[in-house]
XYZ file of C-alpha atoms in Angstrom:
366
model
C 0.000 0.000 0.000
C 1.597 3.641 -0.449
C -0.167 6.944 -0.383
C 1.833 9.860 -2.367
C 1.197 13.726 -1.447
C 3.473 16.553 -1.542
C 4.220 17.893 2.275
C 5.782 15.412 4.579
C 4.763 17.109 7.529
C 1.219 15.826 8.816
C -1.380 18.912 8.774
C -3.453 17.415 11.826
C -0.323 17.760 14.080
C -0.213 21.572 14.866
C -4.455 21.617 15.842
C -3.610 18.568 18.124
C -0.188 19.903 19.693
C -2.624 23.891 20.427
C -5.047 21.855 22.083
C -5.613 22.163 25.831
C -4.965 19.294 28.206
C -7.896 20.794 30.597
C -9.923 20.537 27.062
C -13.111 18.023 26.545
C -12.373 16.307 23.825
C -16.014 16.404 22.704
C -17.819 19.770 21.479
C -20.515 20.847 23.385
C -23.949 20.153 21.835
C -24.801 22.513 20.348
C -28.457 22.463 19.851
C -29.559 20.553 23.035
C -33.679 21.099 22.499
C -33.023 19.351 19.058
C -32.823 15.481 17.975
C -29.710 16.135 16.336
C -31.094 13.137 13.569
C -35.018 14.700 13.420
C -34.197 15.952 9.800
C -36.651 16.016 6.862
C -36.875 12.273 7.116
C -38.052 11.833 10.773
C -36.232 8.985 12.182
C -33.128 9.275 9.806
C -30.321 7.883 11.547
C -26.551 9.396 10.686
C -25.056 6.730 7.686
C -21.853 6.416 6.385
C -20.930 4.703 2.713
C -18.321 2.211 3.367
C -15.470 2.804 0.333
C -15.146 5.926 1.986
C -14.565 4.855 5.671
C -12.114 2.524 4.114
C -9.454 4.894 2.051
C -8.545 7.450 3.148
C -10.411 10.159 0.866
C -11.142 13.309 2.858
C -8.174 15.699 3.950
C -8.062 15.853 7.728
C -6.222 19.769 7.212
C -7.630 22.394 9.138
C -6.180 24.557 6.446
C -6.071 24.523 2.736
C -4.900 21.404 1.500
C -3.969 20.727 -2.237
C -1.698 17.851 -2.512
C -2.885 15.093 -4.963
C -2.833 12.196 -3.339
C -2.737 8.319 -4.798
C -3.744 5.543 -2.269
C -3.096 1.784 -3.608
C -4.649 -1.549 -1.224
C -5.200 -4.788 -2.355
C -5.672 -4.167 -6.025
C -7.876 -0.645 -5.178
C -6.063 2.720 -6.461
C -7.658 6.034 -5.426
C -6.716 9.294 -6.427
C -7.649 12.863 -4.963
C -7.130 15.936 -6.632
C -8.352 19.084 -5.244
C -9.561 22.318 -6.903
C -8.821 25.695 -6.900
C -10.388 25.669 -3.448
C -8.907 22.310 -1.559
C -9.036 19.308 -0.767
C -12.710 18.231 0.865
C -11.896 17.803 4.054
C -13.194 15.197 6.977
C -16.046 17.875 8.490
C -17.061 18.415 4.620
C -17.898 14.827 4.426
C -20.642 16.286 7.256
C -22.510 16.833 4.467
C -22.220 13.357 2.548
C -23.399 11.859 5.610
C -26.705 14.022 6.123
C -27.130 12.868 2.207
C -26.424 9.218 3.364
C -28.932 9.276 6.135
C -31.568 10.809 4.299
C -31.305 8.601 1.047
C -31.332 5.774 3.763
C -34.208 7.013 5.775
C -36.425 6.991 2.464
C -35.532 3.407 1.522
C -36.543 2.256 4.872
C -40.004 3.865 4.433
C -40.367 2.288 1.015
C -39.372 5.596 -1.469
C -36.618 5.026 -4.397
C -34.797 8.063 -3.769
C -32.777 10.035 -6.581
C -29.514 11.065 -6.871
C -30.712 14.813 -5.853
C -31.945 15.701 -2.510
C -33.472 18.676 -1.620
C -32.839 20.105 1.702
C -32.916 22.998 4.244
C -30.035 24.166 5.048
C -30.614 25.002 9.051
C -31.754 20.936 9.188
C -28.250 20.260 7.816
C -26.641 22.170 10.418
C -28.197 21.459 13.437
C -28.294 17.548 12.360
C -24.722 17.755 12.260
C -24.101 19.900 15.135
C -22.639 22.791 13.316
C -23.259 26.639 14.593
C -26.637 27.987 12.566
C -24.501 31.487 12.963
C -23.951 33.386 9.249
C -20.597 31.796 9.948
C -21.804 28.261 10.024
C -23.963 29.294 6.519
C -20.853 30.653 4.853
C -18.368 27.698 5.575
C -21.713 25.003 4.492
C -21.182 27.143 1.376
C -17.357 26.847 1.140
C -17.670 22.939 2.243
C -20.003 22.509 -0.879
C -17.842 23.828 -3.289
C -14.745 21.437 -1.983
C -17.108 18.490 -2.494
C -17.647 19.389 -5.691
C -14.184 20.682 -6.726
C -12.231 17.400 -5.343
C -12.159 15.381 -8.391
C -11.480 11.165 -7.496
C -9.850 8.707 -10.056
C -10.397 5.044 -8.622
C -11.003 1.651 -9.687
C -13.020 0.848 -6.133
C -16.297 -1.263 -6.231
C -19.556 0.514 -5.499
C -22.659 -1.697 -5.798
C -20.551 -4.824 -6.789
C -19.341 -3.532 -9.731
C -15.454 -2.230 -10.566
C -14.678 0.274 -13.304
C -12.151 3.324 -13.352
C -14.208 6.612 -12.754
C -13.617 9.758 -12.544
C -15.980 12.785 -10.335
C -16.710 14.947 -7.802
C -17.600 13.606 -4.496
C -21.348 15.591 -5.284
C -22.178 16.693 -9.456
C -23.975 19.737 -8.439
C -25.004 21.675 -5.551
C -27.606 24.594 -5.986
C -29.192 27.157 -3.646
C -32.554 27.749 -4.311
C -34.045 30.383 -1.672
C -31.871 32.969 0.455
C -33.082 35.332 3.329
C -32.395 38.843 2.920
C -29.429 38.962 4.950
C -27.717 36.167 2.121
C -28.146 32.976 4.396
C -29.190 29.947 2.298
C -32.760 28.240 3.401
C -33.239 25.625 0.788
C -30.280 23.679 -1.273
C -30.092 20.645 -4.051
C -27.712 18.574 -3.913
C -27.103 15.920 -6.474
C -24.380 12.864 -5.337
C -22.143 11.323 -7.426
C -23.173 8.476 -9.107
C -20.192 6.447 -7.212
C -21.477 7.822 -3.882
C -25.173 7.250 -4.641
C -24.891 3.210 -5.812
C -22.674 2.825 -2.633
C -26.134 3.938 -0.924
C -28.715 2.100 -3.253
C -26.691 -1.163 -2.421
C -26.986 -0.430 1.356
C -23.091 -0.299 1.772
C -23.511 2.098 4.311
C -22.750 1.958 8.199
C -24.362 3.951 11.101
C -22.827 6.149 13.087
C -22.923 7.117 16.941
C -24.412 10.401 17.616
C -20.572 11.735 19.226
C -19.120 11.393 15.673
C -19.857 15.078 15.103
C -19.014 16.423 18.704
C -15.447 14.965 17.937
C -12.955 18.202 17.660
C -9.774 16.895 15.738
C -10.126 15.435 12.340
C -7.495 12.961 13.181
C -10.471 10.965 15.726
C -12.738 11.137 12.903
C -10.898 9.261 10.683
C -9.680 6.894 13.773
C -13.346 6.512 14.468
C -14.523 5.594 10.861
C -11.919 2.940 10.179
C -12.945 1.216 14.004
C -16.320 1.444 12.682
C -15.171 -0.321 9.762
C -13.265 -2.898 10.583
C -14.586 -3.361 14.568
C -18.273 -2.873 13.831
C -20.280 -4.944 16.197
C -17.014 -7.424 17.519
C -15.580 -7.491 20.885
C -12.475 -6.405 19.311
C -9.918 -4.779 16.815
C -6.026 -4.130 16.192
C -4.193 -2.246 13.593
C -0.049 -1.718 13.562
C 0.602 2.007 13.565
C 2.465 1.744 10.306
C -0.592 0.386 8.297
C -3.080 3.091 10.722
C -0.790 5.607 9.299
C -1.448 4.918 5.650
C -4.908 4.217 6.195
C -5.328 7.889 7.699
C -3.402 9.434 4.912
C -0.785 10.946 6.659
C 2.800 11.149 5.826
C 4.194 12.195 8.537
C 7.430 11.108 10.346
C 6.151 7.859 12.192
C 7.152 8.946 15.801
C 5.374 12.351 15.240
C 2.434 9.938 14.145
C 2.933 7.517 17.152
C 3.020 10.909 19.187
C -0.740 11.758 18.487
C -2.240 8.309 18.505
C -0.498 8.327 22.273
C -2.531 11.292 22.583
C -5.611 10.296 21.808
C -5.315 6.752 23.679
C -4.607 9.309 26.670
C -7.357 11.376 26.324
C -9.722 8.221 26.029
C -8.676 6.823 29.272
C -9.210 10.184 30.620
C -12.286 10.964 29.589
C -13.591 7.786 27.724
C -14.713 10.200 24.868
C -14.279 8.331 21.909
C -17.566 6.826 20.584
C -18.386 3.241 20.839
C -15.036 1.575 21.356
C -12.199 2.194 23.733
C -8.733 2.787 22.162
C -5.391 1.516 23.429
C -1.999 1.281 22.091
C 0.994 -1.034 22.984
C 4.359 -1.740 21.274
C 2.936 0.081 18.346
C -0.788 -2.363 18.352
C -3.822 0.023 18.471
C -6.265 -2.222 20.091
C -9.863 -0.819 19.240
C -12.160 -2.471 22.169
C -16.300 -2.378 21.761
C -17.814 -0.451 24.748
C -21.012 -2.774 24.602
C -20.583 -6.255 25.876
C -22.051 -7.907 23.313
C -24.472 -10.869 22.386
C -22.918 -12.174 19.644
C -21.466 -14.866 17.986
C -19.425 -14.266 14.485
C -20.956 -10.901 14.353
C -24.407 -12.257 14.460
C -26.938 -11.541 16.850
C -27.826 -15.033 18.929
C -31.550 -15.562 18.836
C -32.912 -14.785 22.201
C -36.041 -17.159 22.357
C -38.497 -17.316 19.425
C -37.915 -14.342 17.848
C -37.697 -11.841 14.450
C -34.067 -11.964 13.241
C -32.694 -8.465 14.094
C -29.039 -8.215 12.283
C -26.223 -6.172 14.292
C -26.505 -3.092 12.159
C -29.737 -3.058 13.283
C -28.507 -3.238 17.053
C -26.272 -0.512 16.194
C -28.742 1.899 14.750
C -30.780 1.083 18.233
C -28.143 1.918 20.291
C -28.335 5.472 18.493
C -31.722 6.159 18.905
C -31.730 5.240 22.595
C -28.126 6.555 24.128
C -27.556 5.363 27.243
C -29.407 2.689 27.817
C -28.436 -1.518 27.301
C -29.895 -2.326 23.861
C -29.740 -5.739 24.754
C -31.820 -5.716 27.613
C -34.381 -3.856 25.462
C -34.184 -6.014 23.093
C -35.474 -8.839 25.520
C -38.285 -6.519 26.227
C -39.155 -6.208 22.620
C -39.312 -9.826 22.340
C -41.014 -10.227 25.684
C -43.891 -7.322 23.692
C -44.232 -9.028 20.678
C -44.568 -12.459 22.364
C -47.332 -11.292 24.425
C -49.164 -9.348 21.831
C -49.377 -13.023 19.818
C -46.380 -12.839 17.819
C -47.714 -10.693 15.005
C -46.289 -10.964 12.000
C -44.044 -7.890 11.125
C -43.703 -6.340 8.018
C -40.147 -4.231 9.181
C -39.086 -6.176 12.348
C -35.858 -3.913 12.358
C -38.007 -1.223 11.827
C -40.254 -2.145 14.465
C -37.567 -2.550 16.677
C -35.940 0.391 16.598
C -39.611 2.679 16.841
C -39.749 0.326 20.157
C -36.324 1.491 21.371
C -37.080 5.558 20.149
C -40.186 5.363 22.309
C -38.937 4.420 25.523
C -35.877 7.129 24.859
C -38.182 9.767 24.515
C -40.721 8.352 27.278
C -37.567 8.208 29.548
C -34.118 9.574 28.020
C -31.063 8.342 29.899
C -28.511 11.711 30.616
């Protein structure tokens, strides 16, 4: 595997090094009277396409980045080359993700969804837990026009099938109503082709809520590739070297080793990091799920007589009822649809997770 850009020093570094040690790692939330995931789809839960969380794709620069960068894995070659404007960066991809969920949240409720969405803007931002300031409309603008600047080359599969392409992470992006101070109400946005087929084929992942109260770009991509690789098992290791490349840096490996000590630290302090627990020893980063979980080769074990819900499913619970032991309500499910007669259910993931949303919002877990 090698991955080819221009500096050698690793842009992350100097955001990391400025932080404070008396710091949360976590932004505050920022619109706490808000689901952060009641969008224009009501229950769409935050979805990420897989070839994405798997190369490394999105700069992680707090600052203008224009290398071009080539990434080569097991046969897949991927190359990014930004505009005018930069790289898209790892909080643009904000906006893929809102795309993602939506797109999703249709399927579920039956819809065949098109490659263009149209949005509101203010749903966008709060969703993702960005300021709704003229600030936060201005750099939604600027994040739009890096998504579709960045121009990919790749031979990756999307939907099972493998051709070289080349496009923008989104074809088009259009703002179609404005207040009268400038800010932007309504927006289309129409994916890439690669990007959409990744979501029509359901190669798409959920995400925990914390994913966008995470302040460095570095546990982003850290977070994506556990969520990857770990998913629903009890565990997962990576060598530095090969965390590294994944990432996309190329920086000097101790200055690399340096920040992955740093976030291990700031995990143990403050057990931040969303859905797993991060270690590292003798250069191992050990990736360890915060659940203890049911399972048995990443499948759920059938508890009783009961609908088959898959561990995505258990995931996407887990979301819309933080805090509490999905497990345990998934007993009570069972236990419900038992003694209502074992109805047959049209969505039993579906029904499952409206079970686990309602007893959230009966009695939410702080």
């Amino acid at each position: 595997m090698t991955i080819e850009s221009s500096p050698s020093l690793f842009d992350i570094a100097p955001s990391l090094a400025m932080e404070g040690e008396d710091r949360t790692p976590l932004l505050p939330v920022r619109h706490p009277n808000q689901d952060l995931f009641i969008c224009d789809v009501l229950d769409a839960i935050p979805k990420d396409d897989m070839a994405s969380m798997e190369h490394p794709v999105f700069s992680l620069s707090t600052k203008p980045d224009n290398r071009m960068r080539r990434y080569e894995h097991n046969g897949n070659i991927i190359e990014i080359i930004p505009s005018g404007k930069g790289l898209a960066t790892i909080h643009d991809k904000d906006i893929l993700i809102y795309c993602i969920s939506q797109l999703v949240a249709k399927m579920n409720h039956g819809e065949q969804p098109g490659r263009t969405l149209r949005l509101q803007a203010y749903d966008m931002l709060v969703a993702t837990n960005r300021q709704t300031s003229g600030a936060g409309y201005r750099l939604l603008t600027d994040a739009l026009t890096r998504l579709r600047g960045t121009t990919v080359r790749t031979n990756i599969q999307t939907g099972g099938i493998e051709e070289t392409r080349i496009f923008g992470l989104i074809e088009e992006a259009r703002i179609t109503r404005k207040t009268f101070d400038g800010r932007m109400l309504d927006l289309e946005i129409t994916l890439s082709d690669w990007v959409y087929r990744s979501v029509i084929s359901k190669n798409v992942l959920t995400l925990h809520r914390d994913y966008f109260r995470l302040r460095k770009p570095f546990e982003r991509r850290m977070y994506e590739l556990a969520r990857k690789h770990c998913g629903m098992k009890d565990e997962w290791k990576i060598g530095l070297e090969l965390l590294q490349k994944k990432c996309g840096s190329n920086s000097p490996l101790r200055v690399f080793r340096s920040l992955v000590k740093k976030v291990c630290a700031h995990d143990t302090s403050h057990a931040h990091f969303p859905d797993y627990a991060i270690t590292m020893t003798d250069d191992i980063i050990l990736f360890r799920n915060r659940l203890s979980l049911k399972t048995t080769a990443d499948v759920i074990v059938p508890v009783r007589d009961a609908p088959y819900i898959d561990p995505e499913t258990m995931h996407d619970a887990k979301t819309v009822a933080p805090g509490y032991d999905i497990y345990a309500l998934h007993d009570e499910w069972v236990s419900w649809w038992h003694d209502m007669g074992k109805p047959e259910l049209k969505s039993p993931a579906g029904a499952f997770i409206g079970f686990c949303k309602k007893r959230h919002e009966r009695s939410p877990i702080r």
